[in-house]
Amino acid sequence: MGGDRGPAAVVAGLVDSAQADSALHFILHGDEGILRPLLARHPMIADRVEIRHAPRTVTMHDKPSQVMRHGEGTSMWSTIDCVKQGEARVAVSCGNTGALMAVSMIRLRKLPGVNRPAIACLWPSRNPGGFNVMLDVGADIKAEAEDLVQYATMGAAYARNGMNLKRPRVGLLNVGTEEHKGRAELKVAHDHMMAAQEAAGFDFVGFVEGGDIPSDRVDVIVTDGFTGNIALKTGEGTAKLISDLLKEAFGAGLLSKFAALLALNSLKRLQKRIDPRRVNGGVFLGLNGTVVKSHGSADSTGVAAAIRLAAQLARSGFNDRLAARLASAVAAGQDAAVQENGQEK
Amino acid sequence: MGGDRGPAAVVAGLVDSAQADSALHFILHGDEGILRPLLARHPMIADRVEIRHAPRTVTMHDKPSQVMRHGEGTSMWSTIDCVKQGEARVAVSCGNTGALMAVSMIRLRKLPGVNRPAIACLWPSRNPGGFNVMLDVGADIKAEAEDLVQYATMGAAYARNGMNLKRPRVGLLNVGTEEHKGRAELKVAHDHMMAAQEAAGFDFVGFVEGGDIPSDRVDVIVTDGFTGNIALKTGEGTAKLISDLLKEAFGAGLLSKFAALLALNSLKRLQKRIDPRRVNGGVFLGLNGTVVKSHGSADSTGVAAAIRLAAQLARSGFNDRLAARLASAVAAGQDAAVQENGQEK
């Protein structure tokens, strides 16, 4: 209900997904009086969509702390509760990110051993799969060294289950690749990731720079939520600027227009490759349940992409695997601590 | 001497600049045995280039702290000293950024009232001039609220003198535009910039996001050196990825190649617009002297662009104007403090 384009875009994306994947079932949360007419046009999927009436809507301007305390009765709250009760395997929302994280935290609770949950996004890259994972891109504005190490474990689990990478390569975002560079907590996190890579099942490639985010020398980029959010939006803004300039360039002059017509297929392929709607879906990691956050401004294509990602994660049993991995990483950390203490004696 | 492409690229850029702008004179620092043969091929500009022999070179791997203590006799040290002695109006270097900042700090010293100097870069944007200013992009990995306010004053002075903007619009980079968002120091800096805008001669537009960096709602983007460096390299990396994909797209299939041929002019115009070599040159702000840091990997085009920027700043008397503006901002801050104290009594 609370996305920038309203419930019509969400329903349209749901309909596309239901038609593309006949095994999917949906529980749609929101104002029944608005949702029922939107669905009525699609009788073919009626038996796979249940409407769950929620009288209230979280808007983009609501403060997370307010929604956390007084959010009951909103479509967002109802959606997350549905995952908590085990009725739904995964939640998808286009709403207020901060509020969604707050409601998810309070209803689903953090996985054992997790201090700060994170939001992971996919980033177009030079890797064979076409995408890299970056986290945190905005769950929290800060992260201690140990949070960053957990992000590495969680991001690697996501890459393993969501992208079929057996042993993802993890890099820690910094202003240089030399080991003496960057903030104090990054140097600590660097050493801890080096030690954690075996138990957590990833290869640590060390520090990476902003230019490496779309590169093929890394699969998972770890950073704090402030830096990650700035990087994500900077990348999107740059891609949008170039795409607009490209359109402008091909719009100028008859010859260019003719050329663009000829090059249409090439340009379409490129546009598809970097289309942010195709990689739509930030995944909340570190909670007892999977939540996929679609872009607030997602259209039906974007919503369908988020649903596809959600379905894939649910089918792979991602969250159970992540929980197991975190538990073993914690155990390995304790073992290491015990060993260290033993040696000290 | 210490750039990625060695002295040949620097000399080639110098020759291009000298030919394009007959009023420029150069003092070229480095190993005379290497530099003299490179220059010998260009007798036309011989009377405008003086070689200053420096036996040692700062490499990309040298630690700034080491160079600061033992850098005498390097071409970098000699270059900065030349500005300190008033022999040169401005310094240009392709070398190790951290070392260059360290040497500049210790030899030129900070301008009165400046706590942390900053590096400002130009960013392709939707503004009529084609570029926005962003700082700090890597002088220091952290910044307090008062440093950010000084960055605003310095960035605005740069935009006024380097880009002829009478009253630049300044934005503070954050993870959202709402006033309650972000880290504590950003909220403090927000309020102080609001108060400082009159005296410092800029319009404060409030918080901006990563997507606004190339936008036309702001001229100067202020952030700490860690975030700025990540954003800069992320933007460059994204632009490079898209440009490579574009080449790939137009290389695939005969029809696409034919189209690319037809669209050549449009594509060239676009490439020129986003070519990082055209905006080559980070400017060190807040020192007693102007230093332009070219990309380490700059070719002759990049070096020439850095020299052009350096010449423009030297001719506009930029550093004296910046010093005056900082002094009046400090005075205004003291006046405000006195007034506040007066009202409190």
XYZ file of C-alpha atoms in Angstrom, chain A:
345
model
C 0.000 0.000 0.000
C 2.815 2.430 0.842
C 5.010 2.278 -2.269
C 5.491 5.377 -4.427
C 3.271 3.988 -7.183
C 0.582 2.656 -4.872
C -1.041 -0.785 -4.809
C -1.776 -0.934 -8.571
C 1.936 -1.434 -9.405
C 2.239 -4.108 -6.715
C -0.800 -6.015 -7.953
C 0.431 -5.780 -11.559
C 3.821 -7.231 -10.507
C 2.082 -9.948 -8.515
C -0.043 -10.898 -11.527
C 3.052 -11.088 -13.772
C 4.831 -13.291 -11.204
C 1.825 -15.563 -10.715
C 1.569 -16.077 -14.471
C 5.303 -16.747 -14.837
C 5.541 -19.159 -11.893
C 2.447 -21.302 -11.340
C 3.694 -22.723 -8.033
C 3.563 -19.375 -6.232
C 0.823 -18.476 -3.752
C 0.276 -14.987 -2.371
C -1.186 -13.322 0.693
C -1.809 -9.694 -0.232
C -2.026 -7.225 2.673
C -3.860 -3.894 2.566
C -7.164 -2.137 2.130
C -9.560 -4.766 0.796
C -11.761 -2.129 -0.825
C -8.849 -1.053 -3.023
C -7.170 -4.413 -3.586
C -10.213 -6.509 -4.523
C -11.163 -4.452 -7.621
C -7.517 -4.484 -8.778
C -7.418 -8.277 -8.528
C -10.904 -8.780 -9.983
C -9.507 -8.176 -13.473
C -7.383 -11.324 -13.167
C -9.709 -14.232 -12.383
C -7.126 -16.752 -13.652
C -4.988 -16.344 -10.541
C -7.803 -15.702 -8.045
C -7.395 -19.071 -6.299
C -3.723 -18.368 -5.570
C -4.164 -14.931 -4.003
C -5.683 -14.339 -0.593
C -6.416 -10.788 0.502
C -5.674 -9.999 4.143
C -7.421 -6.775 5.085
C -5.295 -4.155 6.867
C -7.009 -0.806 7.414
C -3.883 1.351 7.846
C -0.863 2.212 5.663
C 2.707 3.143 6.594
C 3.708 6.173 4.493
C 7.194 7.109 3.277
C 7.263 9.961 5.793
C 6.439 7.935 8.913
C 9.284 7.641 11.398
C 10.497 4.065 11.984
C 10.326 4.505 15.772
C 6.652 5.547 15.522
C 5.742 2.650 13.239
C 7.531 0.233 15.555
C 5.358 1.348 18.470
C 2.048 2.065 16.766
C 2.260 0.068 13.530
C -0.329 -2.600 14.301
C -3.130 -2.652 11.757
C -0.916 -1.462 8.904
C -0.388 -3.592 5.788
C 3.367 -3.619 6.553
C 2.887 -5.001 10.059
C 0.396 -7.594 8.806
C 2.845 -8.734 6.086
C 5.731 -9.268 8.508
C 3.460 -10.989 11.052
C 2.447 -13.427 8.349
C 6.093 -14.574 8.096
C 6.409 -14.679 11.877
C 3.353 -16.964 12.130
C 4.741 -19.251 9.435
C 1.845 -18.545 7.069
C 4.196 -17.023 4.482
C 7.726 -18.205 3.664
C 8.973 -14.751 2.701
C 7.773 -11.107 2.736
C 8.014 -8.546 -0.090
C 7.393 -4.811 0.400
C 7.831 -1.576 -1.587
C 7.313 0.573 1.500
C 9.335 2.789 3.834
C 12.694 1.004 4.295
C 13.441 2.254 7.805
C 9.969 1.340 9.037
C 10.123 -2.077 7.370
C 13.448 -2.822 9.075
C 12.093 -1.617 12.431
C 8.930 -3.748 12.174
C 10.952 -6.746 10.947
C 13.367 -6.396 13.870
C 10.637 -6.199 16.507
C 8.386 -8.936 15.070
C 10.879 -11.431 13.606
C 13.740 -10.774 16.046
C 17.400 -11.173 15.238
C 18.988 -14.566 14.575
C 21.071 -15.874 17.502
C 24.540 -14.311 17.440
C 23.554 -11.384 15.196
C 24.151 -7.906 16.583
C 23.118 -5.758 13.596
C 20.971 -7.079 10.719
C 21.946 -5.805 7.265
C 20.371 -5.058 3.894
C 22.115 -6.725 0.949
C 21.651 -5.583 -2.652
C 22.734 -6.951 -6.022
C 25.087 -4.850 -8.160
C 25.665 -5.337 -11.928
C 29.195 -6.670 -12.313
C 31.753 -8.209 -14.671
C 31.363 -11.604 -12.997
C 29.922 -14.475 -15.089
C 26.659 -14.355 -13.082
C 26.330 -10.662 -13.891
C 25.974 -9.476 -10.288
C 27.846 -8.885 -7.056
C 26.360 -8.680 -3.559
C 26.925 -5.593 -1.415
C 25.937 -5.120 2.244
C 25.007 -3.245 4.386
C 23.297 -0.703 2.119
C 21.229 1.008 4.768
C 19.923 -1.077 7.685
C 22.100 0.878 10.128
C 24.299 3.954 9.739
C 27.177 2.410 11.644
C 28.926 -0.930 12.069
C 31.593 -2.142 14.486
C 34.350 -4.500 13.396
C 32.400 -7.575 14.594
C 29.289 -6.442 12.704
C 31.348 -6.265 9.512
C 32.608 -9.815 10.090
C 28.985 -10.983 10.476
C 28.041 -9.127 7.298
C 30.762 -11.142 5.540
C 29.278 -14.428 6.801
C 25.724 -13.357 5.906
C 26.664 -11.956 2.505
C 28.574 -15.116 1.628
C 25.557 -17.251 2.619
C 23.348 -15.097 0.391
C 25.761 -15.454 -2.552
C 25.909 -19.228 -2.001
C 22.126 -19.707 -1.918
C 20.921 -16.874 -4.109
C 23.646 -17.028 -6.775
C 24.929 -20.617 -6.561
C 28.523 -19.638 -5.744
C 30.190 -22.442 -3.786
C 32.869 -20.347 -2.141
C 32.175 -16.646 -2.567
C 35.060 -14.164 -2.516
C 34.487 -11.448 0.098
C 36.108 -7.991 0.053
C 36.022 -5.235 2.675
C 35.350 -1.757 1.239
C 38.051 0.800 2.034
C 39.815 3.838 0.561
C 42.792 1.768 -0.549
C 43.888 -1.853 -0.780
C 47.027 -1.519 1.349
C 46.631 -3.029 4.820
C 47.569 0.169 6.672
C 44.775 2.222 5.061
C 41.419 3.235 6.491
C 39.673 3.506 9.823
C 40.686 1.556 12.911
C 37.584 -0.699 12.913
C 38.340 -1.698 9.313
C 41.805 -2.920 10.227
C 40.357 -5.023 13.060
C 37.601 -6.382 10.798
C 40.241 -7.184 8.152
C 42.159 -9.455 10.548
C 39.002 -11.085 11.935
C 37.663 -11.854 8.448
C 40.980 -13.413 7.564
C 40.553 -15.712 10.580
C 36.827 -16.382 10.002
C 36.927 -17.331 6.316
C 37.358 -21.091 6.841
C 34.449 -21.555 9.262
C 32.193 -19.146 7.361
C 32.956 -20.721 3.983
C 34.284 -17.782 1.978
C 37.584 -16.565 0.547
C 38.652 -13.215 1.945
C 40.342 -11.066 -0.718
C 41.182 -8.198 1.656
C 40.381 -4.547 1.146
C 38.612 -3.474 -2.053
C 37.915 0.053 -3.357
C 34.812 1.704 -4.803
C 35.974 0.849 -8.316
C 35.984 -2.860 -7.405
C 32.253 -3.005 -6.553
C 31.286 -3.958 -10.136
C 34.519 -5.927 -10.722
C 35.181 -9.652 -11.093
C 37.820 -9.869 -8.375
C 35.158 -10.117 -5.666
C 31.605 -11.530 -5.215
C 30.545 -9.929 -1.923
C 31.430 -6.382 -0.841
C 31.154 -5.637 2.889
C 30.746 -2.116 4.285
C 28.788 -0.143 6.891
C 25.236 0.979 6.047
C 26.149 4.647 5.666
C 28.921 4.090 3.134
C 26.973 1.322 1.390
C 23.905 3.485 0.958
C 25.953 6.379 -0.479
C 27.805 4.012 -2.841
C 24.569 2.362 -4.007
C 22.841 5.657 -4.758
C 25.984 7.118 -6.356
C 26.208 4.111 -8.671
C 22.512 4.353 -9.567
C 22.792 8.104 -10.145
C 25.840 7.706 -12.376
C 24.173 4.967 -14.432
C 21.063 7.127 -14.825
C 23.104 10.153 -15.929
C 24.975 8.154 -18.564
C 21.797 6.490 -19.787
C 20.126 9.910 -20.156
C 23.160 11.343 -21.974
C 23.125 8.303 -24.232
C 19.487 8.905 -25.147
C 20.306 12.569 -25.747
C 23.282 11.660 -27.946
C 21.165 9.364 -30.087
C 18.338 11.881 -30.248
C 20.583 14.570 -31.770
C 20.503 14.692 -35.538
C 18.869 12.533 -38.183
C 21.927 10.342 -38.718
C 22.142 9.552 -35.012
C 18.453 8.666 -34.896
C 18.911 6.352 -37.850
C 21.937 4.810 -36.182
C 20.010 4.324 -32.960
C 17.300 2.508 -34.898
C 19.911 0.155 -36.341
C 21.597 -0.269 -32.972
C 18.304 -0.814 -31.188
C 19.021 -4.408 -30.258
C 22.481 -3.657 -28.925
C 21.194 -0.752 -26.901
C 18.299 -2.790 -25.547
C 20.676 -5.529 -24.476
C 22.845 -2.979 -22.683
C 19.872 -1.310 -21.055
C 18.605 -4.674 -19.846
C 22.014 -5.446 -18.388
C 22.123 -2.284 -16.299
C 18.372 -1.835 -15.722
C 17.986 -1.302 -11.959
C 14.514 -2.889 -12.100
C 16.072 -6.246 -12.967
C 18.102 -6.314 -9.770
C 15.297 -4.958 -7.656
C 15.285 -6.277 -4.121
C 17.312 -5.557 -1.039
C 17.317 -8.591 1.241
C 17.198 -8.184 5.024
C 19.780 -10.524 6.503
C 20.125 -11.674 10.110
C 16.457 -12.060 11.099
C 14.234 -15.062 11.852
C 12.601 -14.841 8.444
C 13.359 -13.484 5.010
C 12.199 -10.011 3.941
C 12.774 -8.597 0.448
C 12.617 -4.814 0.160
C 11.712 -3.635 -3.333
C 12.539 -0.094 -4.496
C 9.826 2.309 -3.348
C 9.375 3.493 -6.925
C 9.270 -0.011 -8.429
C 6.863 -0.555 -11.319
C 5.342 -3.953 -12.154
C 8.648 -5.190 -13.653
C 10.490 -4.209 -10.489
C 7.911 -5.802 -8.204
C 8.022 -9.021 -10.243
C 11.838 -9.080 -9.945
C 11.590 -8.720 -6.165
C 9.030 -11.542 -5.993
C 11.244 -13.783 -8.164
C 14.191 -13.180 -5.818
C 12.001 -13.840 -2.775
C 10.736 -17.129 -4.245
C 14.278 -18.276 -5.030
C 15.468 -17.572 -1.496
C 12.442 -19.298 0.041
C 12.930 -22.401 -2.127
C 16.627 -22.706 -1.319
C 15.821 -22.748 2.397
C 18.172 -19.806 2.609
C 17.317 -18.543 6.064
C 17.794 -21.918 7.780
C 21.152 -22.326 6.090
C 22.174 -18.815 7.106
C 21.184 -19.506 10.716
C 23.242 -22.722 10.725
C 26.239 -20.949 9.210
C 26.080 -18.153 11.751
C 25.830 -20.672 14.594
C 28.922 -22.540 13.381
C 30.810 -19.267 12.869
C 29.967 -18.273 16.437
C 31.097 -21.709 17.658
C 34.337 -21.420 15.670
C 34.894 -17.971 17.140
C 34.391 -19.389 20.639
C 36.758 -22.261 19.884
C 39.355 -19.775 18.686
C 38.860 -17.681 21.808
C 39.209 -20.766 24.023
C 42.372 -21.776 22.181
C 43.813 -18.295 22.506
C 43.061 -18.246 26.211
C 44.562 -21.722 26.522
C 47.758 -20.589 24.862
C 47.972 -17.570 27.075
C 47.962 -19.701 30.230
